[in-house]
Amino acid sequence: MSDVGTAPIRPGSADPVDAPLVELRAVTRTYGSGRTAVHALRGVDLSLDGARLVVVRGRSGSGKTTLLNIVGGLDLATSGTARVAGRDLATLRERERVLLRRETIGFIFQSFGLIPFLSAAENVGVPLRIAAADAREREERVRVALDLVGLAGHAAHRPAELSGGQQQRVAIARALVQRPRLLVADEPTGHLDAETALTVMRQLREIVDSQGLTALVATHDAQLVGLADTVLYVRDGQLSSEPPRT
Ligand code: ADP
Ligand code: MG
């Protein structure tokens, strides 16, 4: 019997080529222990792959940041398994985890995280400097990334000379400069007004489609949900595809 047209299945293997980009199985994350323990995630299963914009909703304290930090390899699950590109994050050495993050994942944060005394282009180029890319390649990739977010004309501007929305777009360009397969964005529009927030989310939507990457975006902004392919809800550390009944 043959399975024509499907990828070969190797039971028990973690082949990075065949594996989904993100795979969480029964993930828990507990902060502290004993009577004061906080169960931030309680048995989360999640599989993500392909060009998709996945929005994670949930009220403050529900576990969104904890989930994103585990998916992004910034934090480790207390139990369960978390794989990115087929690699079990818990079994990687710190150095390997850093490399996986660098090569596969781009991060976007609520507070932009730009370096104030660097220009937009220099900020976008920071991950490439860390990765020791050569100057010519760095320049080209920075140009492409700034172009993707519509800021080619602002390359020389410092963060203070840009609006909040423009600063977040610089941060998006920085997240894209290594051509990641996965974008992890924690409340990327949390510091923006509603109109600017929508512009930034539309930009993310376009990038997902044009770059074919997976974006996992935490927000509690209901207006942004219409742009998502998938909406997930976190409630008390549990993930669901059904909106909570309130
Ligand atoms: P959200 O991003 O949805 O607001 P978080 O993932 O930040 O939620 O937090 C989930 C729960 O875990 C909350 O109860 C929060 O107080 C707790 N928590 C988060 N980080 C820590 C930490 N470093 N130490 C202790 N508790 C934490
Ligand atoms: Mg949070």
Coordinates of C-alpha atoms and ligand atoms in Angstrom, one line a residue:
M1 CA 0.0 0.0 0.0
S2 CA 1.4 3.4 -0.8
D3 CA 0.4 6.9 0.2
V4 CA 1.0 8.7 -3.1
G5 CA 1.3 12.4 -2.7
T6 CA 1.8 12.6 1.0
A7 CA 5.0 13.2 2.9
P8 CA 6.6 10.1 4.3
I9 CA 5.6 9.4 7.8
R10 CA 8.2 8.3 10.3
P11 CA 6.6 7.4 13.5
G12 CA 8.3 8.9 16.5
S13 CA 10.7 10.9 14.5
A14 CA 11.1 14.6 14.7
D15 CA 12.1 15.3 11.2
P16 CA 12.3 19.1 10.9
V17 CA 11.3 18.9 7.3
D18 CA 8.0 17.1 7.9
A19 CA 7.1 18.5 11.3
P20 CA 4.6 21.3 11.7
L21 CA 6.2 24.6 12.4
V22 CA 4.8 24.8 16.0
E23 CA 3.5 21.8 17.9
L24 CA 2.5 22.0 21.6
R25 CA 1.3 18.9 23.4
A26 CA -0.2 19.0 26.9
V27 CA 1.9 22.0 27.8
T28 CA 1.7 23.4 31.3
R29 CA 3.6 26.3 32.8
T30 CA 3.5 26.8 36.5
Y31 CA 5.1 29.8 38.2
G32 CA 6.3 29.1 41.8
S33 CA 5.2 26.1 43.8
G34 CA 3.1 24.9 46.7
R35 CA 0.1 27.0 47.8
T36 CA 1.3 30.1 45.9
A37 CA 1.8 28.3 42.6
V38 CA 0.3 30.1 39.6
H39 CA -0.9 27.7 36.8
A40 CA -0.4 30.0 33.9
L41 CA -1.0 27.3 31.3
R42 CA -2.9 24.1 32.0
G43 CA -2.7 21.5 29.2
V44 CA -2.3 23.4 26.0
D45 CA -2.3 21.6 22.6
L46 CA -1.5 23.7 19.5
S47 CA -0.4 23.0 16.0
L48 CA 0.5 25.8 13.6
D49 CA 1.9 25.7 10.1
G50 CA 1.8 27.6 6.8
A51 CA 0.8 31.1 5.9
R52 CA -1.6 31.9 8.7
L53 CA -2.4 34.8 10.9
V54 CA -3.4 33.3 14.2
V55 CA -4.8 35.7 16.8
V56 CA -4.8 34.7 20.5
R57 CA -7.3 36.5 22.6
G58 CA -7.9 36.5 26.3
R59 CA -8.2 39.0 29.1
S60 CA -5.2 40.2 31.0
G61 CA -3.6 37.5 33.1
S62 CA -5.2 34.6 31.1
G63 CA -1.8 33.3 29.9
K64 CA -1.2 34.8 26.5
T65 CA 2.3 36.1 27.1
T66 CA 3.2 32.8 28.8
L67 CA 2.0 30.9 25.7
L68 CA 3.9 33.1 23.3
N69 CA 7.1 32.9 25.3
I70 CA 7.0 29.1 25.2
V71 CA 6.2 29.0 21.5
G72 CA 9.0 31.5 20.9
G73 CA 11.5 29.5 23.0
L74 CA 11.9 32.4 25.5
D75 CA 10.5 30.2 28.3
L76 CA 10.2 26.5 28.9
A77 CA 7.1 24.5 29.6
T78 CA 6.8 22.9 33.1
S79 CA 5.5 19.8 31.5
G80 CA 4.4 18.6 28.1
T81 CA 6.3 19.2 24.9
A82 CA 6.9 22.2 22.8
R83 CA 8.4 21.8 19.3
V84 CA 9.3 24.4 16.8
A85 CA 10.4 23.3 13.3
G86 CA 10.5 19.7 14.7
R87 CA 12.9 20.6 17.5
D88 CA 11.9 19.9 21.1
L89 CA 12.7 23.1 22.8
A90 CA 13.3 21.4 26.2
T91 CA 16.0 19.1 24.9
L92 CA 18.0 21.8 23.1
R93 CA 21.1 23.3 24.7
E94 CA 20.7 27.0 25.4
R95 CA 23.0 27.8 22.5
E96 CA 20.9 25.7 20.1
R97 CA 17.8 27.3 21.3
V98 CA 19.3 30.8 20.7
L99 CA 20.2 29.7 17.1
L100 CA 16.8 28.3 16.5
R101 CA 15.2 31.5 17.7
R102 CA 17.5 33.6 15.6
E103 CA 17.0 31.6 12.4
T104 CA 13.3 30.7 12.7
I105 CA 11.5 33.2 14.8
G106 CA 10.9 37.0 14.7
F107 CA 9.6 38.7 17.8
I108 CA 7.5 41.9 18.0
F109 CA 6.6 43.4 21.4
Q110 CA 4.1 46.0 22.7
S111 CA 6.8 48.5 23.5
F112 CA 8.6 48.3 20.1
G113 CA 12.0 47.8 21.7
L114 CA 13.9 50.1 19.3
I115 CA 17.3 51.5 20.3
P116 CA 16.8 55.3 20.5
F117 CA 20.2 56.4 19.2
L118 CA 20.1 54.2 16.1
S119 CA 18.4 55.0 12.8
A120 CA 15.5 52.9 11.6
A121 CA 17.9 51.1 9.2
E122 CA 20.4 50.4 12.0
N123 CA 17.7 49.1 14.3
V124 CA 16.5 46.7 11.6
G125 CA 20.0 45.6 11.0
V126 CA 20.7 44.7 14.7
P127 CA 19.8 41.0 14.4
L128 CA 22.1 40.7 11.3
R129 CA 25.0 42.3 13.2
I130 CA 24.4 39.8 16.0
A131 CA 24.4 37.0 13.5
A132 CA 27.6 38.5 11.9
A133 CA 26.1 38.8 8.4
D134 CA 28.5 40.7 6.0
A135 CA 27.9 44.4 5.5
R136 CA 26.7 44.1 1.9
E137 CA 24.1 41.4 2.6
R138 CA 23.0 43.3 5.7
E139 CA 22.4 46.5 3.8
E140 CA 20.3 44.6 1.2
R141 CA 18.2 42.7 3.7
V142 CA 17.6 45.9 5.7
R143 CA 16.5 47.6 2.5
V144 CA 14.1 44.8 1.6
A145 CA 12.6 44.6 5.2
L146 CA 12.0 48.4 5.4
D147 CA 10.5 48.3 2.0
L148 CA 8.1 45.5 3.2
V149 CA 6.7 47.8 5.9
G150 CA 6.5 50.8 3.6
L151 CA 9.3 52.7 5.4
A152 CA 12.0 52.8 2.7
G153 CA 11.9 56.6 2.8
H154 CA 12.5 56.7 6.6
A155 CA 15.7 54.6 6.8
A156 CA 17.7 57.4 8.4
H157 CA 15.1 58.5 10.9
R158 CA 15.6 57.8 14.6
P159 CA 12.7 56.3 16.6
A160 CA 11.9 59.7 18.2
E161 CA 11.4 61.2 14.7
L162 CA 8.8 58.5 13.9
S163 CA 5.2 58.1 14.9
G164 CA 4.2 55.2 17.2
G165 CA 2.8 53.2 14.2
Q166 CA 6.0 53.9 12.2
Q167 CA 8.1 52.7 15.2
Q168 CA 6.2 49.5 15.4
R169 CA 6.6 49.0 11.6
V170 CA 10.4 49.4 12.1
A171 CA 10.1 46.7 14.8
I172 CA 8.2 44.5 12.4
A173 CA 10.9 45.0 9.8
R174 CA 13.5 44.1 12.4
A175 CA 11.6 40.9 13.1
L176 CA 11.5 40.1 9.4
V177 CA 15.1 40.8 8.5
Q178 CA 16.2 37.2 9.2
R179 CA 13.4 35.9 7.0
P180 CA 11.8 33.9 9.9
R181 CA 9.1 31.2 9.3
L182 CA 7.4 32.3 12.5
L183 CA 6.4 35.7 13.8
V184 CA 5.5 36.0 17.5
A185 CA 3.8 39.3 18.4
D186 CA 2.7 40.0 22.0
E187 CA 0.1 42.8 22.0
P188 CA 1.9 44.6 19.1
T189 CA -0.8 47.3 19.0
G190 CA -1.2 47.7 22.7
H191 CA 0.4 51.1 22.7
L192 CA -1.3 52.4 19.6
D193 CA -4.6 54.2 19.0
A194 CA -7.3 52.2 17.3
E195 CA -6.8 53.5 13.8
T196 CA -3.0 53.0 13.9
A197 CA -3.5 49.6 15.4
L198 CA -5.6 48.6 12.5
T199 CA -3.0 49.8 10.0
V200 CA -0.3 47.8 11.8
M201 CA -2.5 44.7 11.8
R202 CA -3.3 45.1 8.1
Q203 CA 0.5 45.3 7.5
L204 CA 1.0 42.0 9.4
R205 CA -1.8 40.4 7.4
E206 CA -0.1 41.4 4.1
I207 CA 3.3 40.2 5.4
V208 CA 1.8 36.8 6.3
D209 CA 0.4 36.5 2.8
S210 CA 3.4 37.8 0.8
Q211 CA 6.1 36.0 2.9
G212 CA 4.1 32.9 3.5
L213 CA 4.9 32.9 7.2
T214 CA 3.0 32.0 10.3
A215 CA 2.1 34.8 12.7
L216 CA 1.0 34.2 16.3
V217 CA -0.4 37.4 17.6
A218 CA -1.7 38.0 21.2
T219 CA -4.2 40.8 21.6
H220 CA -7.3 41.7 23.5
D221 CA -8.3 44.1 20.8
A222 CA -11.6 42.8 19.3
Q223 CA -11.3 45.0 16.2
L224 CA -8.2 43.1 15.0
V225 CA -9.9 39.7 15.0
G226 CA -11.5 40.1 11.6
L227 CA -8.1 40.0 9.9
A228 CA -7.2 36.6 11.4
D229 CA -7.3 33.2 9.8
T230 CA -7.7 31.6 13.2
V231 CA -8.8 33.0 16.5
L232 CA -7.9 31.2 19.7
Y233 CA -9.1 32.0 23.1
V234 CA -7.1 31.6 26.3
R235 CA -9.0 31.4 29.5
D236 CA -7.4 30.6 32.8
G237 CA -4.5 29.0 31.0
Q238 CA -6.6 26.9 28.7
L239 CA -6.8 27.2 24.9
S240 CA -10.0 27.0 23.0
S241 CA -11.3 27.8 19.5
E242 CA -14.6 28.8 21.0
P243 CA -15.2 32.3 22.4
P244 CA -15.8 32.2 26.1
R245 CA -19.4 32.4 27.3
T246 CA -19.6 35.4 29.6
Ligands
ADP1 P1 -1.5 37.6 29.8 O1 -0.4 37.8 28.8 O2 -2.7 37.0 29.1 O3 -1.9 38.9 30.5 P2 0.4 36.1 31.4 O4 0.9 35.0 30.5 O5 1.3 37.3 31.4 O6 -1.0 36.6 30.9 O7 0.1 35.6 32.9 C1 -0.6 34.5 33.2 C2 -0.6 34.3 34.7 O8 0.7 33.9 35.1 C3 -1.0 35.5 35.5 O9 -1.7 35.0 36.6 C4 0.3 36.1 35.8 O10 0.2 36.9 37.0 C5 1.2 34.9 36.0 N1 2.6 35.1 35.8 C6 3.1 35.6 34.6 N2 4.5 35.7 34.7 C7 4.8 35.3 35.9 C8 6.0 35.2 36.6 N3 7.2 35.5 36.0 N4 6.0 34.8 37.9 C9 4.8 34.6 38.5 N5 3.6 34.6 37.9 C10 3.6 35.0 36.6
MG2 MG 0.6 39.5 28.2

